mmCIF file of C-alpha atoms in Angstrom:
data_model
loop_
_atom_site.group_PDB
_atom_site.id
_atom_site.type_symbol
_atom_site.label_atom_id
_atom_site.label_comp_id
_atom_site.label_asym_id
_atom_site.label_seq_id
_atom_site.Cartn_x
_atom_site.Cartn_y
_atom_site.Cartn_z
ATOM 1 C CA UNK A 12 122.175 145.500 214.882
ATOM 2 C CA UNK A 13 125.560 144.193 213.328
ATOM 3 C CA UNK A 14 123.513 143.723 209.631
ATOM 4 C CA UNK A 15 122.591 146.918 209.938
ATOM 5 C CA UNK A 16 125.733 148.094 210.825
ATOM 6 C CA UNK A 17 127.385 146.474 208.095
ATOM 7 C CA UNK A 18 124.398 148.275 205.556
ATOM 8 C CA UNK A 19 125.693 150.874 206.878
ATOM 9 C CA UNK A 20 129.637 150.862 206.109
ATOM 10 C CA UNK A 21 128.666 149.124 202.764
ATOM 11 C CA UNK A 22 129.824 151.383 199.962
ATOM 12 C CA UNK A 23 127.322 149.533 197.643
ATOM 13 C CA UNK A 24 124.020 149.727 199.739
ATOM 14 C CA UNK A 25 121.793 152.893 197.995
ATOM 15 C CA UNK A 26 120.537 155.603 200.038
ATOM 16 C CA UNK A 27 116.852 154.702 200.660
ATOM 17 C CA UNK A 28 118.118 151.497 202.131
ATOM 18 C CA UNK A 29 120.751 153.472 203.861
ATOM 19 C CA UNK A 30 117.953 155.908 205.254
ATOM 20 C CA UNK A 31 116.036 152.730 206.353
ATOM 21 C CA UNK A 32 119.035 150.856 208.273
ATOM 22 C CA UNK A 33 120.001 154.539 210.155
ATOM 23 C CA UNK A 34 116.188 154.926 211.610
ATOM 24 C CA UNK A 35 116.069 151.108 212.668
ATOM 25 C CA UNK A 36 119.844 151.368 214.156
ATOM 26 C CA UNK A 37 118.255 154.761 216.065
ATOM 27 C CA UNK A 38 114.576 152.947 217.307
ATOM 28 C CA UNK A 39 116.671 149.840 218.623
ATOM 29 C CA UNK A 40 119.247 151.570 220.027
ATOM 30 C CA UNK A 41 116.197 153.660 221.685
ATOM 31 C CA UNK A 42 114.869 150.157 223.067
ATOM 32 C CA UNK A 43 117.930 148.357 224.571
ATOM 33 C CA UNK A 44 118.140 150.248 227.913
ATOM 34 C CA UNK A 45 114.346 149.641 228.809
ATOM 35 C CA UNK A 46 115.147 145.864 227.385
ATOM 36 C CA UNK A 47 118.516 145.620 229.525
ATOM 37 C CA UNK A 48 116.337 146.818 232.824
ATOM 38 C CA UNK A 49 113.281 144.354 232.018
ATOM 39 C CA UNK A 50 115.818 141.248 231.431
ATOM 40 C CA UNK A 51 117.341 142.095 234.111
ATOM 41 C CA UNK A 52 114.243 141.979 236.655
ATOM 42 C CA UNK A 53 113.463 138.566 235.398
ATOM 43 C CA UNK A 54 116.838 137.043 235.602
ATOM 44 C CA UNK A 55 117.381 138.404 239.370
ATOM 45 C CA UNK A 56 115.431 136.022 241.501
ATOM 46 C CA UNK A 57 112.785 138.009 243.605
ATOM 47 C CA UNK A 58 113.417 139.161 247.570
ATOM 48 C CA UNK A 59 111.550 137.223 249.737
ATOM 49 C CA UNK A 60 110.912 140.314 251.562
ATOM 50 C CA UNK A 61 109.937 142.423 248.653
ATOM 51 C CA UNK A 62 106.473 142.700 249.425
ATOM 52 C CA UNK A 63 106.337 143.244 253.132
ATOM 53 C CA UNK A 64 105.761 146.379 254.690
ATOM 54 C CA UNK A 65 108.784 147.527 256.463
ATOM 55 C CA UNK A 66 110.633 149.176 259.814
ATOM 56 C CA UNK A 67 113.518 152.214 259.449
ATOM 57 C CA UNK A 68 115.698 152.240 262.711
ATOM 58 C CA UNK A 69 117.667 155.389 263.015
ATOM 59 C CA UNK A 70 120.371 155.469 265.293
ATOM 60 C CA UNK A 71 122.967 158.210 265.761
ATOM 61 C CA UNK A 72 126.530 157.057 264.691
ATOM 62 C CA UNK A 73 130.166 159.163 265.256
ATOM 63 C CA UNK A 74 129.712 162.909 265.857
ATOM 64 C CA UNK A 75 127.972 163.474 269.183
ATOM 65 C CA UNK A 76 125.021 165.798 269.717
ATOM 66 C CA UNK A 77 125.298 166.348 265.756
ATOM 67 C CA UNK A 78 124.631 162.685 265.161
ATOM 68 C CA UNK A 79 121.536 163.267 266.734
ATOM 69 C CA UNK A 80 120.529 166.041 265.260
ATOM 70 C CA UNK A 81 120.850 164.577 261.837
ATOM 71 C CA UNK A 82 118.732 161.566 262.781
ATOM 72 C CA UNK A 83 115.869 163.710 262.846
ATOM 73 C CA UNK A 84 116.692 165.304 259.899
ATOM 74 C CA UNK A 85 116.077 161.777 257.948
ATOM 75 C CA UNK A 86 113.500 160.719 259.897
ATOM 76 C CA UNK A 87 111.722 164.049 258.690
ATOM 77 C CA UNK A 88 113.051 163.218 255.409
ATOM 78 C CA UNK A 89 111.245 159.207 255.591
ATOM 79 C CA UNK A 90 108.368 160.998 256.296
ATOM 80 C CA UNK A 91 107.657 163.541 253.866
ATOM 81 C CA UNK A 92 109.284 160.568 250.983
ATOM 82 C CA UNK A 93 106.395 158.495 252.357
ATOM 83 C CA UNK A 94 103.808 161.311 252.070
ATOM 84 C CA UNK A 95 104.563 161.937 248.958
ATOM 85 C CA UNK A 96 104.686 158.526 247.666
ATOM 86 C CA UNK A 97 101.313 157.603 249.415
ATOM 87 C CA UNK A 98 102.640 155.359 252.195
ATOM 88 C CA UNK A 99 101.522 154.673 255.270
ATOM 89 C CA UNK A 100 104.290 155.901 258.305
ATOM 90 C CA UNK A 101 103.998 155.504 261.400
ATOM 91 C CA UNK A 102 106.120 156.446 264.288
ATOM 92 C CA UNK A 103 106.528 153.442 266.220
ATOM 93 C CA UNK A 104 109.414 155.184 268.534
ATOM 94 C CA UNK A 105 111.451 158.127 269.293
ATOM 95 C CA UNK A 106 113.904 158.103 272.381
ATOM 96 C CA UNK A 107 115.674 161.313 273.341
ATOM 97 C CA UNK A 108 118.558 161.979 275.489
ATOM 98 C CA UNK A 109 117.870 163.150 279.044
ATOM 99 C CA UNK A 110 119.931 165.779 278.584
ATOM 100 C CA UNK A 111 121.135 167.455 275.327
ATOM 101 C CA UNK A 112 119.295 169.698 272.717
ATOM 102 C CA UNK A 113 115.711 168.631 272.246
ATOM 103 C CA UNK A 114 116.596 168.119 268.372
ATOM 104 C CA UNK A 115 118.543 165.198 269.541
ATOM 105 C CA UNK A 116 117.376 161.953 268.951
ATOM 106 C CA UNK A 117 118.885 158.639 270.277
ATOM 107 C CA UNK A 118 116.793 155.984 268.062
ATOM 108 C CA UNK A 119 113.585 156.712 266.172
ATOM 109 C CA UNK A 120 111.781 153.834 264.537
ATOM 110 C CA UNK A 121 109.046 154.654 261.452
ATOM 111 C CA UNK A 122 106.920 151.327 260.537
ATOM 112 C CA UNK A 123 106.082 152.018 256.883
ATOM 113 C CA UNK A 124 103.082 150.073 256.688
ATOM 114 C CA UNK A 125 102.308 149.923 253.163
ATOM 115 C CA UNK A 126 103.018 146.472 251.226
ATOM 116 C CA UNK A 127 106.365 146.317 248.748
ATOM 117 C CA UNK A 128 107.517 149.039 251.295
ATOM 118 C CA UNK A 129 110.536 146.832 252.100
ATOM 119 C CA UNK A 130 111.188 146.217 248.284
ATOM 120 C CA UNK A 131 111.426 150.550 247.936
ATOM 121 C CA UNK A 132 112.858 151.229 250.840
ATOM 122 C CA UNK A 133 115.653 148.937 250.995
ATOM 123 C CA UNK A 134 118.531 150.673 249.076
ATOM 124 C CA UNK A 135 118.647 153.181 251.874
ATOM 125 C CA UNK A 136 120.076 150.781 254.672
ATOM 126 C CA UNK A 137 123.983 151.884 255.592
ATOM 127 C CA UNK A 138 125.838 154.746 256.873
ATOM 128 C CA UNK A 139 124.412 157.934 255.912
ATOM 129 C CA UNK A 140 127.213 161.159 256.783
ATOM 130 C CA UNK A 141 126.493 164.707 257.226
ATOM 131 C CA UNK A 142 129.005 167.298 256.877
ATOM 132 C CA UNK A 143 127.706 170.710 258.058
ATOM 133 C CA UNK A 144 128.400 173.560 260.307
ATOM 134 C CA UNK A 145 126.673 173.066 263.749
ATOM 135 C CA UNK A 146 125.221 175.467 265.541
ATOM 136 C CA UNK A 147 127.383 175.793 268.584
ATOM 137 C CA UNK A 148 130.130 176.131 266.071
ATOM 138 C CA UNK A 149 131.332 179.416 266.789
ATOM 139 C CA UNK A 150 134.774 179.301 264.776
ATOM 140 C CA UNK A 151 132.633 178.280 261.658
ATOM 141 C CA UNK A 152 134.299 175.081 260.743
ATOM 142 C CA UNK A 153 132.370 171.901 259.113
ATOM 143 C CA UNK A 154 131.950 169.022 261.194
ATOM 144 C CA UNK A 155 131.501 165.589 260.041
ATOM 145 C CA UNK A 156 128.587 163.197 261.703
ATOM 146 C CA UNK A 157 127.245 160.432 260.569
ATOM 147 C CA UNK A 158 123.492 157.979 261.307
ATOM 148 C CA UNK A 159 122.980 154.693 260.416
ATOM 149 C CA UNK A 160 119.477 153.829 258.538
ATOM 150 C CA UNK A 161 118.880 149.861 259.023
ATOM 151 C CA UNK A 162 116.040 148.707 257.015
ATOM 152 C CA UNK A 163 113.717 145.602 258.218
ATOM 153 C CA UNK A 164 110.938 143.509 257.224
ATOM 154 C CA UNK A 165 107.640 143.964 258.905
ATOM 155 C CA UNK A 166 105.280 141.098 259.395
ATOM 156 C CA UNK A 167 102.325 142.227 258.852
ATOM 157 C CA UNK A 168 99.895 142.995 261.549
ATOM 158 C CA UNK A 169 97.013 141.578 259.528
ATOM 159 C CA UNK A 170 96.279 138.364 257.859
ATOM 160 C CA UNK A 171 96.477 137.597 254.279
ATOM 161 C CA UNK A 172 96.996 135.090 251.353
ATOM 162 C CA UNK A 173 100.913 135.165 251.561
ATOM 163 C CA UNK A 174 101.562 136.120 254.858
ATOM 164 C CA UNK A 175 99.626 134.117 257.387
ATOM 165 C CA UNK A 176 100.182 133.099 261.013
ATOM 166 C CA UNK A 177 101.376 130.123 260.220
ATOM 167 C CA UNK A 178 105.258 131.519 259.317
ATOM 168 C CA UNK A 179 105.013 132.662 263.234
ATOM 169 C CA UNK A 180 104.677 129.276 264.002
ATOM 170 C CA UNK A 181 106.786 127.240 261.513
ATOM 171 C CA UNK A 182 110.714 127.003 262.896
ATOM 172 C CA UNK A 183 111.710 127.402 259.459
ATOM 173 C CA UNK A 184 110.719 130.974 258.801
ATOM 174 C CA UNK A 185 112.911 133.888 259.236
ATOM 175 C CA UNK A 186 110.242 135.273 261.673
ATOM 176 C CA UNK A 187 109.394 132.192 263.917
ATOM 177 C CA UNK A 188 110.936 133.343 267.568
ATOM 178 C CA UNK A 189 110.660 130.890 270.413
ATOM 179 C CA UNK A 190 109.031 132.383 272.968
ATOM 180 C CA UNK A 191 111.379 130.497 275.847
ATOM 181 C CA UNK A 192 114.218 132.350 274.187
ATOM 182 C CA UNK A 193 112.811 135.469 275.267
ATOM 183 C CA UNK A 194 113.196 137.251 278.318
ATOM 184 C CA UNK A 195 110.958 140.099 279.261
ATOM 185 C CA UNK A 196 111.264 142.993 281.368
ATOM 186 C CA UNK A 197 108.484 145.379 282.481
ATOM 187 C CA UNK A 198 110.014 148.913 283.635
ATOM 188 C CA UNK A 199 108.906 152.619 283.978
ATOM 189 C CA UNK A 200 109.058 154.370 281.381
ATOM 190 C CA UNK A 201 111.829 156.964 281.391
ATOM 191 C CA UNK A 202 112.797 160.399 279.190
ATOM 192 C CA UNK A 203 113.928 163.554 279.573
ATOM 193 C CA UNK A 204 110.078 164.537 280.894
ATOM 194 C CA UNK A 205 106.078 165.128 279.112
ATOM 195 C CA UNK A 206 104.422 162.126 277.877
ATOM 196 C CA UNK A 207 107.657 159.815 277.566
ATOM 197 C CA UNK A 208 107.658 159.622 281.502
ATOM 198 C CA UNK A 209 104.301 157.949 283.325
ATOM 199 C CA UNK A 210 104.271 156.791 286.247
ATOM 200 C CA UNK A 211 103.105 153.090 286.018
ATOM 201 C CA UNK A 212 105.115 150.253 284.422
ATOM 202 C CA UNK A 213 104.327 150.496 281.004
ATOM 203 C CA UNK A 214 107.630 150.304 279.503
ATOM 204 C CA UNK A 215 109.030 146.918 277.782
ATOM 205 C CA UNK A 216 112.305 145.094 277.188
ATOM 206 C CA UNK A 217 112.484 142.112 275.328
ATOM 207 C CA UNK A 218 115.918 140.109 274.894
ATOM 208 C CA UNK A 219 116.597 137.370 272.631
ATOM 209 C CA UNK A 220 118.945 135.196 274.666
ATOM 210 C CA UNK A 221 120.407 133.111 272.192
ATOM 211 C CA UNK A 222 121.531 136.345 270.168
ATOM 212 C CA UNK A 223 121.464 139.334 272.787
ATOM 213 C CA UNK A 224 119.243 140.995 270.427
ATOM 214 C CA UNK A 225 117.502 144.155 272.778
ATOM 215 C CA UNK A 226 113.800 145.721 272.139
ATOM 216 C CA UNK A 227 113.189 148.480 274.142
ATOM 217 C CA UNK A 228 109.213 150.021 273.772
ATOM 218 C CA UNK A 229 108.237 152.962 275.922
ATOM 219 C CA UNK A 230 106.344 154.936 273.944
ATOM 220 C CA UNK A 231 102.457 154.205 274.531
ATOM 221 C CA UNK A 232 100.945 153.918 277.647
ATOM 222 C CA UNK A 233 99.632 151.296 277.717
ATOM 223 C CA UNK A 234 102.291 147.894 278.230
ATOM 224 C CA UNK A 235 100.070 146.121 276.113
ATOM 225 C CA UNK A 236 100.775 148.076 273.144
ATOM 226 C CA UNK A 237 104.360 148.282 274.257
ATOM 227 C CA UNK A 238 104.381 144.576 274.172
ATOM 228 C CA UNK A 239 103.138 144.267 270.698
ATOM 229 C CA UNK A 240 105.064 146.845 269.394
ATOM 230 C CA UNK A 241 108.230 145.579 271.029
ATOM 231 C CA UNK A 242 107.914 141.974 269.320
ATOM 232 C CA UNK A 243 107.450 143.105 265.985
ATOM 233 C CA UNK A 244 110.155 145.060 266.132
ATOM 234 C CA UNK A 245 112.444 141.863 267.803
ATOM 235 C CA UNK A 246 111.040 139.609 264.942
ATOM 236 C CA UNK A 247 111.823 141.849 261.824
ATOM 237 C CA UNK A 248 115.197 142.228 263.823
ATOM 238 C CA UNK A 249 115.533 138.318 263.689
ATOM 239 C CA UNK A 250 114.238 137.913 260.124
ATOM 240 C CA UNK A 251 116.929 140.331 258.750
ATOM 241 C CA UNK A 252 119.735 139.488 260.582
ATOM 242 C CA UNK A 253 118.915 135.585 259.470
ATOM 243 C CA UNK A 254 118.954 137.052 255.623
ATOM 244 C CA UNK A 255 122.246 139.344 256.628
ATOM 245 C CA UNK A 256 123.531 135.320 257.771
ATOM 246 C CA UNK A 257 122.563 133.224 254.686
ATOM 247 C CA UNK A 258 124.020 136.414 252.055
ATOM 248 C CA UNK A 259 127.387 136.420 254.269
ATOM 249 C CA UNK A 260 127.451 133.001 253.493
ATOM 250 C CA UNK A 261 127.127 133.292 250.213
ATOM 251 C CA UNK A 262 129.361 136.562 249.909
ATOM 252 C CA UNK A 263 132.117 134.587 251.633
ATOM 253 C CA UNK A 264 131.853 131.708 249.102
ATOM 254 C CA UNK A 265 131.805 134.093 246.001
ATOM 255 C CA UNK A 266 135.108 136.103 247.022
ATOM 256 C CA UNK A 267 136.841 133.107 247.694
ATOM 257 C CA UNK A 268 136.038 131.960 244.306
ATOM 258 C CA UNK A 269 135.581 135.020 242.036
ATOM 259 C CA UNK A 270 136.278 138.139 244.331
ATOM 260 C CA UNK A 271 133.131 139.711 244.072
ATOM 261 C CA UNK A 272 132.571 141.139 247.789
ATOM 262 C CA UNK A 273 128.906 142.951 249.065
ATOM 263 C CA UNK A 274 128.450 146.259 250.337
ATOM 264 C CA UNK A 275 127.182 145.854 254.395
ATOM 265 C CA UNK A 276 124.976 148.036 256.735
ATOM 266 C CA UNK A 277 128.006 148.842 258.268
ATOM 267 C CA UNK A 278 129.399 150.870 255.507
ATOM 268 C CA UNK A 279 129.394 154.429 254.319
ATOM 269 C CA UNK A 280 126.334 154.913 251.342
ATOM 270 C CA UNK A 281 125.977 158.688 251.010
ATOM 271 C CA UNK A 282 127.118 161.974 251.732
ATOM 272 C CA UNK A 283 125.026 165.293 252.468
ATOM 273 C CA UNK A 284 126.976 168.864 252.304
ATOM 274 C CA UNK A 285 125.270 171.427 253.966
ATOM 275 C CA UNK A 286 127.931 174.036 252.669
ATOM 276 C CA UNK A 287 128.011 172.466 249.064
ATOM 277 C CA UNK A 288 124.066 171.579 248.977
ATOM 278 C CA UNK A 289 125.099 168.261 247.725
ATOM 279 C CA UNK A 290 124.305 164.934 248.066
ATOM 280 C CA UNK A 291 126.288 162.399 247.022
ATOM 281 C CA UNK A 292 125.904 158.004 246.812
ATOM 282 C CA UNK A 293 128.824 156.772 247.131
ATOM 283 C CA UNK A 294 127.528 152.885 245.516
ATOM 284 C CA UNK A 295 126.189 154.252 242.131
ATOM 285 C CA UNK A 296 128.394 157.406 242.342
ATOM 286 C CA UNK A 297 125.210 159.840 241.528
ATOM 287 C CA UNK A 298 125.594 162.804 242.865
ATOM 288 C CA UNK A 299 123.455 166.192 242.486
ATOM 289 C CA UNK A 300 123.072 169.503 244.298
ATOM 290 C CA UNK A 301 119.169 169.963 245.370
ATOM 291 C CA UNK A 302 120.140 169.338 248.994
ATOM 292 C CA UNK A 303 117.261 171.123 250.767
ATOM 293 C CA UNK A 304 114.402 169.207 247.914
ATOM 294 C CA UNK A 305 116.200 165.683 249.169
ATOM 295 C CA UNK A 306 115.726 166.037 253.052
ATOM 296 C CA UNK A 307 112.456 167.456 251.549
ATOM 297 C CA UNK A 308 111.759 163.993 250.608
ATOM 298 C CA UNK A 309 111.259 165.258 246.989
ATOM 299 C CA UNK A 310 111.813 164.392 243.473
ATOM 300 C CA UNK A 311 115.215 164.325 244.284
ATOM 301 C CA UNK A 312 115.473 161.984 246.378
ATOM 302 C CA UNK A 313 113.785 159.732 243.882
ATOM 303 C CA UNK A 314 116.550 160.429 241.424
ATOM 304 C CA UNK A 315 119.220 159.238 244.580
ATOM 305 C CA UNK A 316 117.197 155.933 245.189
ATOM 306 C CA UNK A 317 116.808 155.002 241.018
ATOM 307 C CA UNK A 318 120.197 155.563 241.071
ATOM 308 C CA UNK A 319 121.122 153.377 243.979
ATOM 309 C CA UNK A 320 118.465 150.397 242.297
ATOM 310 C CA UNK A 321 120.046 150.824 239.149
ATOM 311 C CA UNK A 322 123.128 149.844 241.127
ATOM 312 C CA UNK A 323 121.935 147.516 243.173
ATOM 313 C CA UNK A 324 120.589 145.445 239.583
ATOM 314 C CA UNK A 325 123.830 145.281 238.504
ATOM 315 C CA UNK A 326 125.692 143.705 241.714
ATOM 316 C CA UNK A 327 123.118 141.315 241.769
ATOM 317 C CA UNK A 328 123.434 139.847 237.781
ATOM 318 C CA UNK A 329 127.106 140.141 238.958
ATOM 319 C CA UNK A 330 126.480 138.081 242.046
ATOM 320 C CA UNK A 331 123.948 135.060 239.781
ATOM 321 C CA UNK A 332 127.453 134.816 237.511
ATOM 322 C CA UNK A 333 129.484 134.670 240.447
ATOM 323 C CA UNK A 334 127.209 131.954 241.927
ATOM 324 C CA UNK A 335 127.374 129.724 239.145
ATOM 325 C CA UNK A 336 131.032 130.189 238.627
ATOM 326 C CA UNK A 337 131.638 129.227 242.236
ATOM 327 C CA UNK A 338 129.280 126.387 241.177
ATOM 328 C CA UNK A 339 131.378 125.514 238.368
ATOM 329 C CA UNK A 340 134.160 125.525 240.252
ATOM 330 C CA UNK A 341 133.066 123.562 242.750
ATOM 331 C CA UNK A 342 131.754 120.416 240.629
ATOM 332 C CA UNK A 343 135.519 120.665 238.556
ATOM 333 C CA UNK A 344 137.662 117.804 239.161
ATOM 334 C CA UNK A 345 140.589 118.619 242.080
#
C-alpha cells in the first residue's frame, strides 16, 4: 500500500501506471476489513465454551412490577431470535409472582439446545434497561426498569466426541460438582395457581454448600425431571462462575499492570426506548431505531449482536497485548 501510495504522489509516474496503482489501492483497501476480522479470529484463542449449547436466566432487576414485565418481553424476544436462526429453545422455567399482573415474571430460564449456542449467544449477558411508559401510569411519565440476561454453558444432555461423561467426573472440569456438596430439598410445588401448583412433592431445591449457589425446579411434574433439570442448571451455574473466577483473575492482573479493566454481568449493556423506538448498546455504542423488529427477534437484532462481537474482538486483541505486557513486566528485573 505505501508503494502504491508513493506511485501515486509521484509527479513522474504516467497515467496508465497511475490508473493501475488507484484500482489496486481501491481492491486492497476493499480487502483489509474482512482481513482485519479473519486475523483477528485466529489470534484470539478460542472459548472453551464456544461450542456448547447454552442456558439464558432472566431475572427482573430495579423497577418493580415493570421489571417483570420486561423479562417477558426478552424472553419472547430469545425466542423468536432462536426461531429464526433455527435453534432449538426450550423453556426449562418460568416462575411468576403470587400476586401481581400475570405478565410478570420472576425468573424464566430458556435452554438453547443447539451446539455453538453459547458462542452466539454470549454477547447478550449484562444489564439490559427499559425505559417506557407503564400501563398503570396514569400521569404519562417514562419509567426506567431494568432485567439482567446471564448467559451459561449447557452440558450437553447427550454424549459425544468432545463432550463426554467423563468431564462430570474429572475434579478438574468446570462442570465436575461433588455430589456431598449438595444438599437437596424435595417441596410442593408452589405458584400463583393452574399447572405450577400440584399437589405431590415434585418440586426441587438444590444448594451448593460450599458456594450457596440455589436451583430451584418446579416446573414438571414429575421430581424426576425436576431433578435433572435442576442439576444442569446448578452445573452450568458452577462452570461459569469458575470462568467469571479465572478472567477476574486475570482482569485484576492486567489493570494493575496496563489498566485495561472488563465489562461484568453486573453492568449496564443496552438501552430500549419505548417512546424513542430505540435501542441502544452501550459497549460498541450502535444504536438504531427498529425497536418493535428487535424484541421481534429480527434482523435487527442481528445488527445489535454483530455490533456487540465486533466489540467484543477488539477487547479481547486488547486483553492478549495486555497479557503479554503484564508478562513482560513481570519477568523485568526489580
Amino acid at each position: 500500500m505505501a508503494e502504491l501510495q508513493q506511485l501515486l504522489h509521484d509527479p513522474t509516474t504516467d497515467a496508465e501506471l497511475r490508473t493501475l496503482a488507484t484500482e489496486e489501492i481501491e481492491q486492497t483497501s476493499s480487502k483489509i476489513p474482512t482481513l482485519i476480522s479473519v486475523l483477528q479470529s485466529t489470534l484470539i484463542p478460542t472459548d472453551p465454551f464456544a461450542a456448547l449449547p447454552c442456558l439464558l436466566e432472566i431475572r427482573p432487576g430495579a423497577g418493580g412490577s415493570e421489571a417483570g414485565i420486561f423479562v417477558g418481553d426478552l424472553l419472547r424476544m430469545y425466542q423468536a431470535y432462536c426461531k429464526r436462526q433455527g435453534l432449538r429453545a426450550i423453556l426449562v422455567k418460568m416462575d411468576s409472582p403470587a400476586k401481581g399482573s400475570e405478565d410478570e415474571i420472576q425468573e424464566a430460564i430458556l435452554e438453547v439446545d443447539s451446539p455453538g449456542a453459547y458462542e452466539t449467544l454470549k454477547c447478550e449477558a449484562g444489564v439490559h434497561r427499559v425505559q417506557r411508559v407503564p400501563a398503570t401510569e396514569a400521569q404519562g411519565r417514562t419509567h426506567t426498569s431494568a432485567a439482567s440476561v446471564l448467559v451459561l454453558p449447557s452440558f450437553p444432555e447427550h454424549e459425544n466426541e468432545d463432550f463426554g461423561t467423563a468431564n462430570l467426573d474429572d475434579p478438574e472440569s468446570d462442570f465436575y460438582i461433588n455430589a456431598q456438596d449438595v444438599r437437596t430439598d424435595v417441596m410442593r410445588a408452589r405458584g400463583a395457581g393452574g399447572q405450577h401448583v400440584n399437589t405431590t412433592d415434585s418440586a426441587i431445591r438444590l444448594t451448593h454448600i460450599p458456594t450457596n449457589t440455589v436451583v430451584s425446579i418446579q416446573d414438571a411434574r414429575s421430581q424426576h425431571k425436576n431433578r435433572q433439570k435442576a442439576w444442569r442448571v446448578l452445573r452450568s451455574k458452577l462452570a461459569q462462575a469458575r470462568r467469571d473466577a479465572r478472567e477476574d483473575e486475570k482482569t485484576q492482573l492486567r489493570v494493575s499492570v496496563v489498566g485495561i479493566a472488563r465489562m461484568g454481568r453486573g453492568d449496564k449493556i443496552r438501552t430500549y426506548n419505548w417512546g424513542q423506538q430505540r435501542v441502544t448498546d452501550h459497549r460498541s455504542g450502535f444504536t438504531l431505531n427498529n425497536l418493535g423488529n428487535v424484541l421481534e427477534g429480527g434482523q435487527s437484532l442481528d445488527e445489535v449482536m454483530d455490533s456487540v462481537r465486533a466489540w467484543q474482538k477488539d477487547r479481547e486483541v486488547e486483553a492478549l497485548v495486555a497479557d503479554e505486557e503484564a508478562e513482560a513486566a513481570r519477568k523485568k528485573p526489580k
